[in-house]
Coordinates of C-alpha atoms and ligand atoms in Angstrom, one line a residue:
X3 CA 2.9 8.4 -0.6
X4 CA 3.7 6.5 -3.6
X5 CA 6.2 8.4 -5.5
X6 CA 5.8 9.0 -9.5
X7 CA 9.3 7.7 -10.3
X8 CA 11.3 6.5 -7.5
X9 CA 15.2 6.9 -8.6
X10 CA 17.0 6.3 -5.2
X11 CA 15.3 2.9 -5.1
X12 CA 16.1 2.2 -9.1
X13 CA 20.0 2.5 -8.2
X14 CA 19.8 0.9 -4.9
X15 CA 19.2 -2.0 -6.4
X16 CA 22.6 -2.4 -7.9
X17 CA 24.3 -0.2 -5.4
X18 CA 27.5 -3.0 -5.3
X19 CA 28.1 -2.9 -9.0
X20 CA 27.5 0.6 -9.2
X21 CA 30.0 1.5 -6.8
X22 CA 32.2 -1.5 -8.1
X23 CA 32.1 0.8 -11.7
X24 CA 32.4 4.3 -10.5
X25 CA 35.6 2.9 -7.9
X26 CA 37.0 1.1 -11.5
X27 CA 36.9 4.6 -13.0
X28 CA 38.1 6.6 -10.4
X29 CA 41.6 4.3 -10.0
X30 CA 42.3 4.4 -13.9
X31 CA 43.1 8.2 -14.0
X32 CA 41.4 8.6 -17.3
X33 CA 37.8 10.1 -17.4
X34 CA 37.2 11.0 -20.7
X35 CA 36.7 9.1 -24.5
X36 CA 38.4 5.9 -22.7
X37 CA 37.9 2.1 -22.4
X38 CA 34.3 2.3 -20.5
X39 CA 32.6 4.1 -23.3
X40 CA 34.1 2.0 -26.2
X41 CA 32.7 -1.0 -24.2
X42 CA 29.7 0.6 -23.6
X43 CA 29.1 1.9 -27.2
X44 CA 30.2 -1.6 -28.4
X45 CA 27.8 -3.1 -25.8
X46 CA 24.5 -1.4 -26.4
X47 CA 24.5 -1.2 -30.2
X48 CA 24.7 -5.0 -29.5
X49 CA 21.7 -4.3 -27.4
X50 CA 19.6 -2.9 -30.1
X51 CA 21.1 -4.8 -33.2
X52 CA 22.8 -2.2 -35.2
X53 CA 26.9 -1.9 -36.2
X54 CA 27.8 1.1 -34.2
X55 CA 26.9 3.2 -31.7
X56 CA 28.3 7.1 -30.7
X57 CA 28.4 8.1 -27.2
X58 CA 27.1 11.7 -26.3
X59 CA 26.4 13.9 -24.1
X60 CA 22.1 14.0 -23.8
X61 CA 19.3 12.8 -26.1
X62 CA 18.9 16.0 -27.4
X63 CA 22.4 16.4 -28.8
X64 CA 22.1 12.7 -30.1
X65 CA 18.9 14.0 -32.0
X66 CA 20.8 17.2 -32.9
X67 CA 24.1 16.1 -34.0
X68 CA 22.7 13.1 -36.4
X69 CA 21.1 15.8 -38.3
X70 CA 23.9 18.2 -38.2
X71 CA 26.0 15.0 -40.0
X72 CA 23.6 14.7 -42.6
X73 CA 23.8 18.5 -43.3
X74 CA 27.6 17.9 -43.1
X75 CA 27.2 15.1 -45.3
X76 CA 25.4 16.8 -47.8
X77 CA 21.6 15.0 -47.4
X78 CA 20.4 18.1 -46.0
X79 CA 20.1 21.9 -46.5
X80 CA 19.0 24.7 -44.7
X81 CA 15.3 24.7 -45.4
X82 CA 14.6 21.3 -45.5
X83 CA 11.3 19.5 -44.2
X84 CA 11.2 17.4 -41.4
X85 CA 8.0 15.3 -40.6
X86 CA 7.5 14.5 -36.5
X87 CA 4.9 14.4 -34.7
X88 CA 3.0 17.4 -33.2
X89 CA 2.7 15.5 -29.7
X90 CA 6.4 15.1 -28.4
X91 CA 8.7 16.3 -25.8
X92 CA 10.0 19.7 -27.1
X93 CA 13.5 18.2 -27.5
X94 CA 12.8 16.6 -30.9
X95 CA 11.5 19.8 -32.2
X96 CA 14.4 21.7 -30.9
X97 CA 16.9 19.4 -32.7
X98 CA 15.2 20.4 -36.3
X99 CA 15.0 24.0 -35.8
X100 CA 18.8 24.1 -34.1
X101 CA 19.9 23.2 -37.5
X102 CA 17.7 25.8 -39.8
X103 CA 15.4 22.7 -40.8
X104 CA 11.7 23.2 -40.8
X105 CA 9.6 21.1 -38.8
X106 CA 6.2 20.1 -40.1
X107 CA 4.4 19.0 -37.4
X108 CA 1.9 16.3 -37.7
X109 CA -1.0 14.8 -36.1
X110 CA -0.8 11.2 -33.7
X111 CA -3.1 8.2 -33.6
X112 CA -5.6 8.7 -31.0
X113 CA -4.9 5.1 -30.0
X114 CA -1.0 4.7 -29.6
X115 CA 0.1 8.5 -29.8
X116 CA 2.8 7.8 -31.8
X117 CA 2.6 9.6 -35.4
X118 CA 0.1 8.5 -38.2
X119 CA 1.2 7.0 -40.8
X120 CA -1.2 8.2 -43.3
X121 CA -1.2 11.6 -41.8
X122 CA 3.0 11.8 -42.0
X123 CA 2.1 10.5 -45.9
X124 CA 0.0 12.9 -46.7
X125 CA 2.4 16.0 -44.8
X126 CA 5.2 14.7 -47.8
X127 CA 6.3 17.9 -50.2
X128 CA 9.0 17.9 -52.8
X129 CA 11.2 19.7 -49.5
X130 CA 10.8 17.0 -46.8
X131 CA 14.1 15.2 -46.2
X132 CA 13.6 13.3 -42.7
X133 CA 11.1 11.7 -40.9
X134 CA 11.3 11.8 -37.5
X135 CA 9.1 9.3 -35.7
X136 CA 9.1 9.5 -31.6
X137 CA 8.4 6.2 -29.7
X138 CA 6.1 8.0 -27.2
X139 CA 6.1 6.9 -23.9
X140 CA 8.1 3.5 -24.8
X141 CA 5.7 2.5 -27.6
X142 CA 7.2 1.9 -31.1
X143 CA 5.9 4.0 -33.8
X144 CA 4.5 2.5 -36.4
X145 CA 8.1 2.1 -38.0
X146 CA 7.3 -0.8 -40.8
X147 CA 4.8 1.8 -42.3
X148 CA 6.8 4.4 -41.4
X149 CA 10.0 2.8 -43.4
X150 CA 7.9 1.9 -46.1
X151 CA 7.0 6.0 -47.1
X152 CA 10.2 6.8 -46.2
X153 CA 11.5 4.2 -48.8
X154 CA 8.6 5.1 -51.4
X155 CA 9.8 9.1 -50.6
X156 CA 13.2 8.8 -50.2
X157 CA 13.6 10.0 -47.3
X158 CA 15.9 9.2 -44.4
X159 CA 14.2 8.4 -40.6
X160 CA 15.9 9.6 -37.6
X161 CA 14.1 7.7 -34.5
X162 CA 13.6 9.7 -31.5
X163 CA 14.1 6.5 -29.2
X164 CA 14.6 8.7 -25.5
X165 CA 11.6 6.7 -23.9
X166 CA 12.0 3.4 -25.7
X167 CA 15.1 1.5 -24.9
X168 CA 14.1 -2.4 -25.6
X169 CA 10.8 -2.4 -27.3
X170 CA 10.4 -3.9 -30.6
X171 CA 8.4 -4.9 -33.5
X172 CA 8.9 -8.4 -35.5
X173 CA 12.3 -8.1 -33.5
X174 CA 13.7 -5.2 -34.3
X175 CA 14.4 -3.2 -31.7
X176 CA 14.2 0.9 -31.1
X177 CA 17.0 2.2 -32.6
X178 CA 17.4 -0.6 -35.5
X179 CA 14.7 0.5 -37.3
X180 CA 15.8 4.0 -38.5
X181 CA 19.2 5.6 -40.5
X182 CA 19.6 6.5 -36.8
X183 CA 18.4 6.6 -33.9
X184 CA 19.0 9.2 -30.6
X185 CA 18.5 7.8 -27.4
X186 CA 19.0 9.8 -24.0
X187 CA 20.0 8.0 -20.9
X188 CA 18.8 10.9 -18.7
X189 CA 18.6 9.6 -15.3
X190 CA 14.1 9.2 -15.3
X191 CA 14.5 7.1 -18.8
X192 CA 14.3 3.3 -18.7
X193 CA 17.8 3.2 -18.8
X194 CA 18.6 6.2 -17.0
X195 CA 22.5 7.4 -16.2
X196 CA 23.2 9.0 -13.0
X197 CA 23.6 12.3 -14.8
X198 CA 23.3 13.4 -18.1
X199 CA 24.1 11.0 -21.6
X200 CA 23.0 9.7 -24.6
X201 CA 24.1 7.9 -27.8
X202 CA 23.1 7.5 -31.4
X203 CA 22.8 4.0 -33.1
X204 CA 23.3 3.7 -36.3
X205 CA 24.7 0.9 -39.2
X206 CA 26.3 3.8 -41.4
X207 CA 29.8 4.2 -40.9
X208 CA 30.2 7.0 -42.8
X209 CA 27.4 9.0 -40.6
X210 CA 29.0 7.7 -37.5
X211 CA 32.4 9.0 -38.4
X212 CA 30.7 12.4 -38.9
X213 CA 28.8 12.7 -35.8
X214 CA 32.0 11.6 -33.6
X215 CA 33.9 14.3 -35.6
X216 CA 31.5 17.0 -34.5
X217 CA 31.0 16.1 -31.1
X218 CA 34.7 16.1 -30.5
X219 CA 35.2 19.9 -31.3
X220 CA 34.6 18.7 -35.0
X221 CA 37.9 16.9 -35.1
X222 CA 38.9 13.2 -36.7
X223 CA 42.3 13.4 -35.8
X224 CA 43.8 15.2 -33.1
X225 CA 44.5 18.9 -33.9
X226 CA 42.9 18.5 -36.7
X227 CA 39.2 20.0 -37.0
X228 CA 37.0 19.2 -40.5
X229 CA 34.2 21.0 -38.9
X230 CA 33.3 24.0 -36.9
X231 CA 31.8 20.8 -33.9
X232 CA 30.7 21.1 -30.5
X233 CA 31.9 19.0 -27.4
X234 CA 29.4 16.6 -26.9
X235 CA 30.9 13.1 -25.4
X236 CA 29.5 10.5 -23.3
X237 CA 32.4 10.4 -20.3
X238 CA 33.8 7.3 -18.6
X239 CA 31.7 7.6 -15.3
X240 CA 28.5 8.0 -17.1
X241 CA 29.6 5.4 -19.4
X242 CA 30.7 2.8 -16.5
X243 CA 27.2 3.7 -14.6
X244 CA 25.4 2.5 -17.9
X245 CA 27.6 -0.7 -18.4
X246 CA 25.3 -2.1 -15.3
X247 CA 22.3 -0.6 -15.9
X248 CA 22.0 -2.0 -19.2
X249 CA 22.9 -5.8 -17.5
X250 CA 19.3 -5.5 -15.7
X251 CA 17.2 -3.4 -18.7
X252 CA 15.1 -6.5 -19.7
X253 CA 15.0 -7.5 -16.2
X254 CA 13.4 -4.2 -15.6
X255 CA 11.0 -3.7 -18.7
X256 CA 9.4 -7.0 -18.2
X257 CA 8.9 -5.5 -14.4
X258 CA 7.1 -1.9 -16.2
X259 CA 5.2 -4.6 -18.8
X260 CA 3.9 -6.5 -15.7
X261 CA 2.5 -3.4 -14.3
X262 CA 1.2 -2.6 -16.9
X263 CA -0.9 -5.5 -17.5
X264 CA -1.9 -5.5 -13.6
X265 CA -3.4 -1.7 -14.3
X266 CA -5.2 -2.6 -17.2
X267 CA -6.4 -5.4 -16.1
X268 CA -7.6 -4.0 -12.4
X269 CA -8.7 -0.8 -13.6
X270 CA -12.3 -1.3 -15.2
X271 CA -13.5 1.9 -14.6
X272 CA -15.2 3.2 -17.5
X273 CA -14.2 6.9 -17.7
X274 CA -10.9 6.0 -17.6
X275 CA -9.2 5.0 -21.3
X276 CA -6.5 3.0 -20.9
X277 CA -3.5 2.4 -23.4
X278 CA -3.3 -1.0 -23.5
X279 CA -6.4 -3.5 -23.6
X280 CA -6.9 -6.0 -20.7
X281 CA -6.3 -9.2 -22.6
X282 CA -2.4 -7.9 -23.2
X283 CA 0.4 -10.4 -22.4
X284 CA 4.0 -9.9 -21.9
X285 CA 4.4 -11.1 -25.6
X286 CA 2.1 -9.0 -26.7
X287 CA 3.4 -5.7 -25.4
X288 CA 6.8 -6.4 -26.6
X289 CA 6.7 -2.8 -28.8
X290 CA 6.2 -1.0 -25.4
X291 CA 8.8 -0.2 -22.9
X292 CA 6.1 1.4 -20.4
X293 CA 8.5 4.5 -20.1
X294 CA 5.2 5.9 -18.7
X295 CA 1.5 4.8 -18.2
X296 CA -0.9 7.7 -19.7
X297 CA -4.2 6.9 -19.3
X298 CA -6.9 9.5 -20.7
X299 CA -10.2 11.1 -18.8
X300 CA -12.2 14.1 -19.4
X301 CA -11.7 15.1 -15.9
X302 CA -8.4 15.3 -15.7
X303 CA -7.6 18.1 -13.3
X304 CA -9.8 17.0 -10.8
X305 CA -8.8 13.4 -10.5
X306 CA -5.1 14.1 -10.7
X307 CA -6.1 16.3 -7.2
X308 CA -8.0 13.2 -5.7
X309 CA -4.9 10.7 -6.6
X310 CA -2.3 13.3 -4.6
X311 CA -5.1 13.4 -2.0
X312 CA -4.8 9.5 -1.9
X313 CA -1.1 9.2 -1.6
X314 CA -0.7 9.0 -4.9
X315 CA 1.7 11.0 -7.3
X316 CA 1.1 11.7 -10.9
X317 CA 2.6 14.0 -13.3
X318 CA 1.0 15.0 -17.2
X319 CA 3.6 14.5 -20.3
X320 CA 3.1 16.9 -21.4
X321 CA 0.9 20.0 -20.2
X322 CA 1.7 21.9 -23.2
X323 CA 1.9 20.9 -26.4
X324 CA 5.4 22.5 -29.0
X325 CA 3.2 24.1 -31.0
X326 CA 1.2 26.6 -27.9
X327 CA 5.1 27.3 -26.2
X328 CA 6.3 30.6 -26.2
X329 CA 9.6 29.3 -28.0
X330 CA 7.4 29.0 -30.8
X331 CA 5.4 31.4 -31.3
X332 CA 5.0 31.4 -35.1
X333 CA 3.0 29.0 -34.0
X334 CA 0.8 29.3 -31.3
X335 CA -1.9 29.8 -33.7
X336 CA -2.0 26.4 -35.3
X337 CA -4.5 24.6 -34.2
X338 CA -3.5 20.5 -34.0
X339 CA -6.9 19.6 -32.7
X340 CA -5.9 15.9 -31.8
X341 CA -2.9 16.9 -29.9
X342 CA -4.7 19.5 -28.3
X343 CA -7.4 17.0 -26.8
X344 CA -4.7 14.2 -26.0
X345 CA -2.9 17.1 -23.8
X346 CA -5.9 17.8 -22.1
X347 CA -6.8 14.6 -20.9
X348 CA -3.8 12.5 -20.3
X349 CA -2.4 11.6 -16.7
X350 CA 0.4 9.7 -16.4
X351 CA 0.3 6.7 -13.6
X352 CA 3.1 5.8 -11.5
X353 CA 5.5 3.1 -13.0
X354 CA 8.4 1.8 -12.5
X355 CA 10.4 -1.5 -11.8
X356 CA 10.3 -0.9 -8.3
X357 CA 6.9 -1.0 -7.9
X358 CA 5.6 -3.4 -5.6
X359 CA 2.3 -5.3 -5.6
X360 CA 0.8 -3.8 -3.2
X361 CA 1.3 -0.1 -4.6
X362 CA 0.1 -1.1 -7.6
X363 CA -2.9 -3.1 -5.9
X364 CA -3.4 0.4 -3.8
X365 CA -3.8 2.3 -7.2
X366 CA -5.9 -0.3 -8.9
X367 CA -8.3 -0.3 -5.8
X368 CA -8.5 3.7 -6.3
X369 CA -10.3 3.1 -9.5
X370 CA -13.0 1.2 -7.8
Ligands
LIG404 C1 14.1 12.9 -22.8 C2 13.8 13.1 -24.2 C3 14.7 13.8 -25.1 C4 15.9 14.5 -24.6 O1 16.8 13.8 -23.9 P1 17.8 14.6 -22.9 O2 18.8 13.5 -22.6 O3 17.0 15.0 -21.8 O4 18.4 15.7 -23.7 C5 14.3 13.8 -26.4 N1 13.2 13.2 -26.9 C6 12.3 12.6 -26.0 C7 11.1 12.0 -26.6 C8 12.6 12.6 -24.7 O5 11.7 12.0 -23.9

């Protein structure tokens, strides 16, 4: 069987350092806002380029929070617009509607599933606020067209960076591109905790000040609360368990990129569309993490069955789009024809940096 996502090998990789951090954290007595998530928070908004980042405690809150501090900071009101895309993981809906804001939903690119530009344009009323682009499975939205309405609009960008840690465009990485940025570290993403965290990057230190405050009970200064917050904190462990994981990132993306390139170039079967083109290179795939390989068929059902039949396991991100869930259902109505189709034919592939050659050469020859 080869597995979708195999985590125990991920971590067994650095099993020494891991253990190395987690004994480091156990002997210090303190568990909680310490020394490992200030390095940490130093060390990855290093990573991706901006000032700061906040430690929290999941992608969502990151997501969550950053607008919460924009509300707090008077940028936003109750009954504001927020432009992302219809196609996402729930969580980046859930973030807008948590705080009162509206989400309009819009339609992807066929080709890169990441938001349309022109479409996101064109969704722009005298109430939208935010846009809030999600790098889809590791790919980089659009975000120099994406900037440029916000900047035309005036409107602030909140990246949705959970399944993009390390791809850029011209440079800039995830999370540098945006006001902010919310990133999860769930342990499946690229750079995956071994429980729950995330962070938000950001250069604005007045936005960072606020989204510590309300992740810390809504306190600046001990016993002193500005805002009715939540607790939301990265801790020390999860913090200490990142510190390594994020030594060996690039190591691993250019691992996911070279898969990549091996399934697009080995798999030449024609009802199969592929998301990247067989002539890519690792230089030219630099916006894409590979958080997941999504190829598209019309029979989808049927050869997801024949790959589990072959020993091989695939999983669909995601079966069901925000818009048809029950949470929703103002809208189950709506009809989002593009996202509709892309939900019915996508299949995600097995990738990961521990793929070998020969798993990858055993899905390649299933094609055939
Ligand atoms: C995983 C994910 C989130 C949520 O992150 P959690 O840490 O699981 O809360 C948000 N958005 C996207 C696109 C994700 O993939």
């Amino acid at each position: 069987m080869i597995p979708f996502l195999d985590l125990k090998a991920i971590n067994a990789q650095y099993r020494d350092e891991l253990v190395e951090a987690a004994t480091r954290v156990i002997d210090s007595g303190w568990y909680v806002q310490g020394t490992e998530v200030k390095a940490f928070e130093q060390e990855f908004a290093e990573y991706c380029g901006t000032k700061l980042c906040i430690g929290v405690a999941n992608g969502l809150d990151a997501l969550t929070l950053t607008l919460r501090a924009w509300k707090e900071m008077g940028k936003l009101k109750e009954g504001d617009e927020v432009i992302v895309p219809a196609n996402t993981y729930i969580a980046s809906i859930l973030a807008i509607t948590e705080n009162r804001l509206i989400p309009v939903l819009v339609e992807p690119d066929m080709a890169t599933y990441n938001i349309c530009p022109i479409n996101a344009e064109a969704a722009v009323t005298e109430k939208t606020r935010v846009i809030l682009p999600v790098h889809l499975y590791g790919q980089l939205a659009d975000m120099p067209a994406i900037m440029d309405i916000a900047s035309r609009h005036n409107l602030l960008v909140l990246e949705d960076s959970a399944q993009a840690h390390g791809a850029s465009i011209n440079g800039i990485k995830a999370g540098n591109w945006g006001h902010a940025s919310g990133f999860s570290f769930y342990p499946g993403k690229n750079l995956g905790a071994l429980g729950d965290a995330g962070a938000i990057t950001t250069s604005d230190d007045e936005l960072a000040q606020t989204i510590r405050a309300l992740g810390n009970y809504g306190s600046h200064k001990k016993y002193e609360n500005l805002y009715q917050g939540v607790n939301s904190r990265l801790d020390e462990m999860q913090a200490a368990m990142l510190r390594v994981k994020l030594r060996h990132l690039d190591t691993e993306t250019q691992r996911r990129r070279e898969v990549a390139i091996a399934y697009a170039k080995g798999i030449t079967n024609p009802t199969i569309k592929l998301p990247i083109s067989p002539d890519s290179t690792l230089e030219s795939l630099a916006n894409h993490a590979f958080h997941l390989f999504v190829i598209q068929t019309k029979e989808r059902d049927k050869l997801q069955k024949q790959l589990t039949e072959a020993g091989i396991q695939t999983l669909i991100h995601y079966p069901i789009p925000p818009h048809k869930q029950n949470a929703y259902k103002a809208w189950n109505s709506s009809e989002y024809p593009i996202t509709e189709s892309i939900h019915q034919k996508i299949l995600s592939l097995p990738i990961s940096p521990v793929m070998c050659n020969e798993q990858v050469k055993i899905i390649v020859n299933f094609f055939q």
